[in-house]
Amino acid sequence: MKKTIFLYGIALAVLLGLLKAIEYRFWVRDLSMEVYVTIVALFFSALGIWAGLRLTKARTSIPASLQFDSPTPFEVNPILLEKYKLSKREYEVLTLIAAGYSNQEIAERLFVSLNTIKTHSSNLFIKLDVKRRTQAVQKAKELGLL
Amino acid sequence: MKKTIFLYGIALAVLLGLLKAIEYRFWVRDLSMEVYVTIVALFFSALGIWAGLRLTKARTSIPASLQFDSPTPFEVNPILLEKYKLSKREYEVLTLIAAGYSNQEIAERLFVSLNTIKTHSSNLFIKLDVKRRTQAVQKAKELGLL
DNA sequence: CACAGATTCATACTTTCGGGTGATGCATTT
DNA sequence: AAATGCATCACCCGAAAGTATGAATCTGTG
């Protein structure tokens, strides 16, 4: 998260510098304020979307009813999750694996690196005592985790 | 999603109008460009974050391919098998894939070579229009093939 | 604050998967 | 007889998956 904020700051600083340079060297006051504002607005909208996704990535994939800290007493899953000691992230990865996504796609969807997904899935397989993703899906469905 | 985009446009237009009004009536050129850009940047960053959250929350609760939109429980194996033109062997391989076996294990179980299983699974994926075995399992279950 | 667990990422390596191509034999359909 | 579909197998190659190891950072709890 710190990295995200840092990158955001960098991007902001860079744009400010760029605008200032442009202002003094080329356009000065040739461009209308509307054009100017629009450029800045579009850029920071994109930046804001990106930053927003980064900052909230942890809470974007698990249905609200499955959130651990939520008071909803939704039956099986939390109990079995506790029994098999799957972390939130591992459970997320498990559901995406079951949905047929590749590790790369999962990584992109969760905004983390491929290596991270590999780590999660490996730990997942150990905890479920399986060797392959297809077995994990199979076993998870037997256990009612999915 | 359309509503979000619409609201985004409205907000953008409102801000542009506001800025123009301010520019001509009060500050004119009193404020430095840095301050000006910063205000716009902050505003649109917030707007971007908000829009980003709106646009992604709609489809992140459960992955699209996880949506079991009524698998139609009446018509099952034979008809769908015929529709998707899976051969006996391909269907056998499909069931074993769904059971979590590796190609090598399937080969041993069916007393054929690994290459044969690869061929079957490849043809299977083509017929089911999927790219991975996990997707094949997913799709086959949706279709009631398993 | 300190600690444990969780999350993230990297590097290096091995194994498995999957695509593409081609080939053979066998049974059927035309 | 020729064409077609199915099952079998092989070889090559690149992509994906998985293992092992180590490490930095974050987060929640006592």
Tab-separated table of C-alpha atoms (C1' of nucleotides) in Angstrom:
chain	number	residue	atom	x	y	z
A	1	MET	CA	0.000	0.000	0.000
A	2	LYS	CA	2.822	2.339	0.778
A	3	LYS	CA	4.214	1.579	-2.623
A	4	THR	CA	0.957	2.547	-4.232
A	5	ILE	CA	0.821	5.841	-2.399
A	6	PHE	CA	4.426	6.458	-3.281
A	7	LEU	CA	3.839	5.760	-6.958
A	8	TYR	CA	0.804	7.983	-6.848
A	9	GLY	CA	2.886	10.790	-5.436
A	10	ILE	CA	5.539	10.287	-8.047
A	11	ALA	CA	2.997	10.373	-10.850
A	12	LEU	CA	1.462	13.518	-9.442
A	13	ALA	CA	4.801	15.227	-9.101
A	14	VAL	CA	5.798	14.248	-12.612
A	15	LEU	CA	2.627	15.612	-14.083
A	16	LEU	CA	2.912	18.852	-12.171
A	17	GLY	CA	6.451	19.271	-13.390
A	18	LEU	CA	5.452	18.505	-16.926
A	19	LEU	CA	2.621	20.967	-16.878
A	20	LYS	CA	4.805	23.666	-15.496
A	21	ALA	CA	7.458	23.057	-18.121
A	22	ILE	CA	4.874	23.112	-20.853
A	23	GLU	CA	3.331	26.226	-19.456
A	24	TYR	CA	6.526	28.184	-19.512
A	25	ARG	CA	8.102	26.910	-22.668
A	26	PHE	CA	5.450	26.373	-25.259
A	27	TRP	CA	1.883	27.299	-24.746
A	28	VAL	CA	2.169	29.942	-22.076
A	29	ARG	CA	-1.400	31.073	-22.460
A	30	ASP	CA	-2.288	29.834	-25.875
A	31	LEU	CA	-4.384	26.937	-24.748
A	32	SER	CA	-7.727	27.633	-23.248
A	33	MET	CA	-8.384	26.700	-19.676
A	34	GLU	CA	-10.984	24.165	-20.725
A	35	VAL	CA	-8.478	22.111	-22.651
A	36	TYR	CA	-5.983	22.376	-19.880
A	37	VAL	CA	-8.382	21.278	-17.178
A	38	THR	CA	-9.702	18.465	-19.301
A	39	ILE	CA	-6.254	16.984	-19.769
A	40	VAL	CA	-5.504	17.156	-16.076
A	41	ALA	CA	-8.928	15.817	-15.217
A	42	LEU	CA	-8.663	12.811	-17.490
A	43	PHE	CA	-5.195	11.992	-16.295
A	44	PHE	CA	-6.088	12.121	-12.646
A	45	SER	CA	-9.308	10.285	-13.164
A	46	ALA	CA	-7.337	7.398	-14.599
A	47	LEU	CA	-4.803	7.707	-11.829
A	48	GLY	CA	-7.565	7.782	-9.262
A	49	ILE	CA	-9.193	4.682	-10.683
A	50	TRP	CA	-5.920	2.879	-10.657
A	51	ALA	CA	-5.077	3.981	-7.125
A	52	GLY	CA	-8.559	3.136	-5.939
A	53	LEU	CA	-8.293	-0.365	-7.284
A	54	ARG	CA	-4.891	-0.852	-5.750
A	55	LEU	CA	-5.940	0.408	-2.381
A	56	THR	CA	-9.049	-1.705	-2.187
A	57	LYS	CA	-7.792	-4.809	-3.863
A	58	ALA	CA	-8.123	-6.937	-0.741
A	59	ARG	CA	-11.861	-6.515	-0.628
A	60	THR	CA	-12.901	-6.914	-4.201
A	61	SER	CA	-13.237	-10.621	-4.764
A	62	ILE	CA	-14.901	-12.271	-1.835
A	63	PRO	CA	-18.640	-11.895	-1.553
A	64	ALA	CA	-19.635	-9.680	1.328
A	65	SER	CA	-21.344	-12.570	3.050
A	66	LEU	CA	-18.052	-14.382	3.277
A	67	GLN	CA	-16.068	-11.622	4.862
A	68	PHE	CA	-14.685	-12.867	8.119
A	69	ASP	CA	-15.250	-9.721	10.088
A	70	SER	CA	-18.826	-9.432	8.930
A	71	PRO	CA	-21.412	-10.437	11.509
A	72	THR	CA	-23.346	-12.538	9.036
A	73	PRO	CA	-23.586	-16.085	10.399
A	74	PHE	CA	-23.248	-17.749	7.017
A	75	GLU	CA	-23.101	-21.456	7.637
A	76	VAL	CA	-20.506	-23.847	6.291
A	77	ASN	CA	-17.737	-21.912	4.709
A	78	PRO	CA	-16.226	-20.040	7.639
A	79	ILE	CA	-16.270	-23.144	9.795
A	80	LEU	CA	-14.635	-25.319	7.201
A	81	LEU	CA	-12.275	-22.536	6.368
A	82	GLU	CA	-11.231	-22.440	9.955
A	83	LYS	CA	-10.864	-26.175	10.093
A	84	TYR	CA	-8.583	-26.209	7.105
A	85	LYS	CA	-6.968	-22.954	8.148
A	86	LEU	CA	-7.264	-21.379	4.747
A	87	SER	CA	-6.501	-17.687	4.790
A	88	LYS	CA	-8.724	-15.188	3.038
A	89	ARG	CA	-6.372	-14.887	0.171
A	90	GLU	CA	-5.984	-18.609	-0.219
A	91	TYR	CA	-9.720	-19.016	-0.324
A	92	GLU	CA	-9.983	-16.309	-2.934
A	93	VAL	CA	-7.398	-18.050	-5.056
A	94	LEU	CA	-9.199	-21.329	-4.587
A	95	THR	CA	-12.475	-19.926	-5.855
A	96	LEU	CA	-10.781	-18.428	-8.882
A	97	ILE	CA	-8.975	-21.670	-9.595
A	98	ALA	CA	-12.298	-23.456	-9.405
A	99	ALA	CA	-13.701	-20.938	-11.848
A	100	GLY	CA	-11.108	-22.062	-14.376
A	101	TYR	CA	-8.784	-19.098	-14.299
A	102	SER	CA	-5.078	-19.485	-14.947
A	103	ASN	CA	-2.590	-18.304	-12.367
A	104	GLN	CA	-1.760	-15.345	-14.570
A	105	GLU	CA	-5.395	-14.329	-14.840
A	106	ILE	CA	-5.849	-14.683	-11.105
A	107	ALA	CA	-2.810	-12.538	-10.531
A	108	GLU	CA	-4.198	-9.790	-12.753
A	109	ARG	CA	-7.617	-10.013	-11.202
A	110	LEU	CA	-6.242	-9.661	-7.694
A	111	PHE	CA	-3.618	-7.101	-8.679
A	112	VAL	CA	-0.693	-9.152	-7.438
A	113	SER	CA	2.185	-10.892	-9.144
A	114	LEU	CA	2.149	-14.329	-10.666
A	115	ASN	CA	4.622	-15.513	-8.063
A	116	THR	CA	2.292	-14.537	-5.294
A	117	ILE	CA	-0.478	-16.618	-6.770
A	118	LYS	CA	1.880	-19.522	-7.076
A	119	THR	CA	2.786	-19.196	-3.432
A	120	HIS	CA	-0.840	-19.046	-2.387
A	121	SER	CA	-1.820	-22.007	-4.490
A	122	SER	CA	1.102	-24.039	-3.213
A	123	ASN	CA	0.151	-23.352	0.382
A	124	LEU	CA	-3.420	-24.114	-0.538
A	125	PHE	CA	-2.493	-27.492	-1.961
A	126	ILE	CA	-0.533	-28.350	1.154
A	127	LYS	CA	-3.424	-27.438	3.405
A	128	LEU	CA	-5.891	-29.404	1.322
A	129	ASP	CA	-3.395	-32.234	0.929
A	130	VAL	CA	-3.579	-32.306	-2.854
A	131	LYS	CA	-1.081	-32.042	-5.649
A	132	ARG	CA	-2.893	-30.258	-8.450
A	133	ARG	CA	-5.384	-27.480	-8.888
A	134	THR	CA	-7.977	-29.845	-10.292
A	135	GLN	CA	-7.677	-32.013	-7.200
A	136	ALA	CA	-8.005	-28.932	-5.051
A	137	VAL	CA	-11.233	-28.012	-6.791
A	138	GLN	CA	-12.489	-31.550	-6.439
A	139	LYS	CA	-11.672	-31.748	-2.761
A	140	ALA	CA	-12.948	-28.285	-1.973
A	141	LYS	CA	-16.294	-29.154	-3.495
A	142	GLU	CA	-16.467	-32.380	-1.516
A	143	LEU	CA	-15.768	-30.447	1.642
A	144	GLY	CA	-18.336	-27.800	0.865
A	145	LEU	CA	-15.769	-25.067	0.626
A	146	LEU	CA	-17.165	-24.038	-2.711
B	1	MET	CA	-22.461	1.140	-14.969
B	2	LYS	CA	-24.085	3.550	-17.374
B	3	LYS	CA	-25.324	5.524	-14.426
B	4	THR	CA	-21.826	5.760	-13.076
B	5	ILE	CA	-20.453	7.020	-16.345
B	6	PHE	CA	-23.294	9.501	-16.591
B	7	LEU	CA	-22.676	10.821	-13.093
B	8	TYR	CA	-18.997	11.035	-13.898
B	9	GLY	CA	-19.722	13.172	-16.915
B	10	ILE	CA	-22.042	15.404	-14.939
B	11	ALA	CA	-19.436	15.920	-12.236
B	12	LEU	CA	-16.800	16.719	-14.811
B	13	ALA	CA	-19.006	19.236	-16.573
B	14	VAL	CA	-19.963	20.876	-13.292
B	15	LEU	CA	-16.364	21.264	-12.263
B	16	LEU	CA	-15.362	22.670	-15.613
B	17	GLY	CA	-18.120	25.210	-15.399
B	18	LEU	CA	-17.184	26.132	-11.880
B	19	LEU	CA	-13.560	26.591	-12.771
B	20	LYS	CA	-14.391	28.772	-15.701
B	21	ALA	CA	-16.683	30.921	-13.616
B	22	ILE	CA	-14.066	31.271	-10.928
B	23	GLU	CA	-11.421	32.063	-13.453
B	24	TYR	CA	-13.305	34.932	-14.972
B	25	ARG	CA	-14.908	36.394	-11.930
B	26	PHE	CA	-12.539	36.202	-9.012
B	27	TRP	CA	-9.033	34.903	-9.300
B	28	VAL	CA	-8.275	35.520	-12.935
B	29	ARG	CA	-4.537	35.108	-12.558
B	30	ASP	CA	-3.990	35.485	-8.896
B	31	LEU	CA	-3.592	31.839	-8.149
B	32	SER	CA	-0.507	30.049	-9.344
B	33	MET	CA	-0.826	27.206	-11.764
B	34	GLU	CA	0.461	24.774	-9.199
B	35	VAL	CA	-2.367	25.446	-6.818
B	36	TYR	CA	-4.850	25.310	-9.595
B	37	VAL	CA	-3.632	22.004	-10.953
B	38	THR	CA	-3.444	20.524	-7.495
B	39	ILE	CA	-7.073	21.300	-6.790
B	40	VAL	CA	-8.186	19.768	-10.043
B	41	ALA	CA	-5.893	16.795	-9.541
B	42	LEU	CA	-7.173	16.061	-6.066
B	43	PHE	CA	-10.763	16.402	-7.121
B	44	PHE	CA	-10.420	14.091	-10.070
B	45	SER	CA	-8.342	11.617	-8.158
B	46	ALA	CA	-11.176	11.287	-5.696
B	47	LEU	CA	-13.639	11.116	-8.538
B	48	GLY	CA	-11.531	8.469	-10.228
B	49	ILE	CA	-11.333	6.378	-7.099
B	50	TRP	CA	-15.051	6.609	-6.648
B	51	ALA	CA	-15.739	5.749	-10.277
B	52	GLY	CA	-13.260	2.919	-10.182
B	53	LEU	CA	-14.947	1.402	-7.184
B	54	ARG	CA	-18.366	1.777	-8.721
B	55	LEU	CA	-17.307	0.200	-11.961
B	56	THR	CA	-15.628	-2.799	-10.396
B	57	LYS	CA	-17.914	-3.607	-7.516
B	58	ALA	CA	-20.636	-4.533	-9.930
B	59	ARG	CA	-18.796	-7.545	-11.196
B	60	THR	CA	-16.368	-8.563	-8.493
B	61	SER	CA	-18.613	-10.285	-6.001
B	62	ILE	CA	-18.381	-13.530	-7.916
B	63	PRO	CA	-16.371	-14.186	-11.070
B	64	ALA	CA	-18.522	-14.228	-14.162
B	65	SER	CA	-17.722	-17.805	-15.002
B	66	LEU	CA	-18.798	-18.819	-11.540
B	67	GLN	CA	-22.306	-17.705	-12.196
B	68	PHE	CA	-24.222	-20.897	-12.584
B	69	ASP	CA	-27.095	-19.473	-14.517
B	70	SER	CA	-29.543	-22.326	-14.286
B	71	PRO	CA	-27.798	-25.428	-15.555
B	72	THR	CA	-31.153	-26.807	-16.716
B	73	PRO	CA	-31.367	-30.054	-14.792
B	74	PHE	CA	-33.832	-31.800	-17.049
B	75	GLU	CA	-31.748	-32.568	-20.088
B	76	VAL	CA	-28.603	-34.389	-19.227
B	77	ASN	CA	-25.736	-36.445	-20.487
B	78	PRO	CA	-26.762	-38.234	-23.698
B	79	ILE	CA	-28.350	-35.249	-25.367
B	80	LEU	CA	-25.644	-32.822	-24.410
B	81	LEU	CA	-23.034	-35.362	-25.274
B	82	GLU	CA	-24.507	-35.592	-28.700
B	83	LYS	CA	-24.764	-31.854	-28.984
B	84	TYR	CA	-21.131	-31.357	-28.137
B	85	LYS	CA	-20.153	-34.462	-30.096
B	86	LEU	CA	-17.900	-35.833	-27.413
B	87	SER	CA	-16.736	-39.329	-28.137
B	88	LYS	CA	-16.829	-42.031	-25.491
B	89	ARG	CA	-13.166	-41.783	-24.875
B	90	GLU	CA	-13.236	-38.036	-24.643
B	91	TYR	CA	-16.012	-38.198	-22.122
B	92	GLU	CA	-14.057	-40.718	-20.087
B	93	VAL	CA	-11.057	-38.446	-20.092
B	94	LEU	CA	-13.237	-35.522	-19.132
B	95	THR	CA	-14.599	-37.311	-16.098
B	96	LEU	CA	-11.127	-38.302	-14.989
B	97	ILE	CA	-9.856	-34.774	-15.480
B	98	ALA	CA	-12.736	-33.544	-13.366
B	99	ALA	CA	-11.762	-36.066	-10.725
B	100	GLY	CA	-8.400	-34.355	-10.475
B	101	TYR	CA	-6.193	-36.864	-12.213
B	102	SER	CA	-3.149	-35.813	-14.196
B	103	ASN	CA	-2.811	-36.830	-17.811
B	104	GLN	CA	-0.199	-39.377	-16.802
B	105	GLU	CA	-2.526	-40.935	-14.235
B	106	ILE	CA	-5.371	-41.014	-16.699
B	107	ALA	CA	-3.127	-42.725	-19.219
B	108	GLU	CA	-2.213	-45.410	-16.713
B	109	ARG	CA	-5.792	-45.854	-15.654
B	110	LEU	CA	-7.014	-46.304	-19.216
B	111	PHE	CA	-3.996	-48.370	-20.290
B	112	VAL	CA	-3.007	-46.020	-23.074
B	113	SER	CA	-0.090	-43.702	-23.604
B	114	LEU	CA	0.256	-40.189	-22.281
B	115	ASN	CA	0.193	-38.855	-25.818
B	116	THR	CA	-3.167	-40.400	-26.440
B	117	ILE	CA	-4.603	-38.677	-23.424
B	118	LYS	CA	-3.142	-35.420	-24.611
B	119	THR	CA	-4.818	-35.844	-27.949
B	120	HIS	CA	-8.138	-36.647	-26.346
B	121	SER	CA	-7.962	-33.738	-23.971
B	122	SER	CA	-6.955	-31.369	-26.745
B	123	ASN	CA	-9.905	-32.400	-28.865
B	124	LEU	CA	-12.071	-32.156	-25.797
B	125	PHE	CA	-11.012	-28.599	-25.156
B	126	ILE	CA	-11.713	-27.651	-28.741
B	127	LYS	CA	-15.179	-29.144	-28.605
B	128	LEU	CA	-15.988	-27.463	-25.341
B	129	ASP	CA	-14.362	-24.250	-26.509
B	130	VAL	CA	-12.097	-23.912	-23.506
B	131	LYS	CA	-8.390	-23.479	-23.002
B	132	ARG	CA	-7.600	-25.329	-19.791
B	133	ARG	CA	-8.671	-28.475	-18.031
B	134	THR	CA	-10.079	-26.476	-15.138
B	135	GLN	CA	-12.231	-24.531	-17.549
B	136	ALA	CA	-13.345	-27.761	-19.130
B	137	VAL	CA	-14.445	-29.074	-15.748
B	138	GLN	CA	-16.202	-25.816	-15.012
B	139	LYS	CA	-17.995	-25.754	-18.316
B	140	ALA	CA	-18.895	-29.423	-18.263
B	141	LYS	CA	-20.537	-28.974	-14.891
B	142	GLU	CA	-22.459	-25.981	-16.107
B	143	LEU	CA	-23.674	-27.975	-19.046
B	144	GLY	CA	-24.654	-30.924	-16.911
B	145	LEU	CA	-22.156	-33.216	-18.541
B	146	LEU	CA	-20.841	-34.247	-15.148
C	1	DC	C1'	6.243	-2.434	21.341
C	2	DA	C1'	6.863	-7.169	20.082
C	3	DC	C1'	5.380	-11.123	18.088
C	4	DA	C1'	2.761	-14.385	14.868
C	5	DG	C1'	0.414	-14.894	10.942
C	6	DA	C1'	-0.650	-13.214	6.533
C	7	DT	C1'	0.563	-11.251	2.253
C	8	DT	C1'	3.567	-10.069	-1.031
C	9	DC	C1'	7.424	-10.971	-4.273
C	10	DA	C1'	11.677	-12.969	-6.259
C	11	DT	C1'	14.805	-16.467	-8.298
C	12	DA	C1'	15.732	-20.844	-9.858
C	13	DC	C1'	14.325	-25.206	-11.045
C	14	DT	C1'	11.334	-29.324	-12.501
C	15	DT	C1'	7.153	-31.112	-14.100
C	16	DT	C1'	2.910	-30.964	-16.400
C	17	DC	C1'	-0.077	-29.092	-19.914
C	18	DG	C1'	-1.397	-27.968	-24.266
C	19	DG	C1'	-0.810	-26.834	-29.382
C	20	DG	C1'	0.636	-28.363	-33.749
C	21	DT	C1'	1.585	-31.850	-36.864
C	22	DG	C1'	1.543	-36.218	-38.751
C	23	DA	C1'	0.853	-41.099	-38.876
C	24	DT	C1'	-1.449	-45.775	-38.427
C	25	DG	C1'	-5.245	-49.090	-37.951
C	26	DC	C1'	-10.088	-49.987	-37.640
C	27	DA	C1'	-14.911	-49.576	-38.147
C	28	DT	C1'	-18.707	-46.938	-40.171
C	29	DT	C1'	-20.984	-44.819	-43.709
C	30	DT	C1'	-21.652	-43.206	-48.479
D	1	DA	C1'	-13.913	-48.642	-52.925
D	2	DA	C1'	-13.563	-44.174	-50.890
D	3	DA	C1'	-14.550	-41.165	-47.318
D	4	DT	C1'	-15.267	-40.332	-42.617
D	5	DG	C1'	-14.813	-40.632	-37.694
D	6	DC	C1'	-12.532	-42.628	-33.852
D	7	DA	C1'	-8.707	-44.232	-31.200
D	8	DT	C1'	-4.100	-44.787	-30.829
D	9	DC	C1'	0.723	-42.952	-30.596
D	10	DA	C1'	4.885	-40.018	-31.548
D	11	DC	C1'	7.799	-35.749	-31.678
D	12	DC	C1'	8.654	-31.003	-30.862
D	13	DC	C1'	8.083	-26.827	-28.485
D	14	DG	C1'	6.406	-23.179	-25.687
D	15	DA	C1'	3.430	-21.994	-21.887
D	16	DA	C1'	1.612	-22.899	-17.516
D	17	DA	C1'	1.852	-25.051	-13.231
D	18	DG	C1'	4.156	-26.371	-9.281
D	19	DT	C1'	8.344	-26.787	-5.748
D	20	DA	C1'	11.851	-24.843	-2.846
D	21	DT	C1'	13.821	-21.172	-0.545
D	22	DG	C1'	14.389	-16.790	1.254
D	23	DA	C1'	12.881	-12.361	2.374
D	24	DA	C1'	10.324	-7.809	3.074
D	25	DT	C1'	6.213	-5.766	4.619
D	26	DC	C1'	1.769	-5.416	6.715
D	27	DT	C1'	-1.726	-6.413	10.279
D	28	DG	C1'	-3.795	-7.712	14.309
D	29	DT	C1'	-3.192	-9.183	19.189
D	30	DG	C1'	-1.352	-9.415	23.648
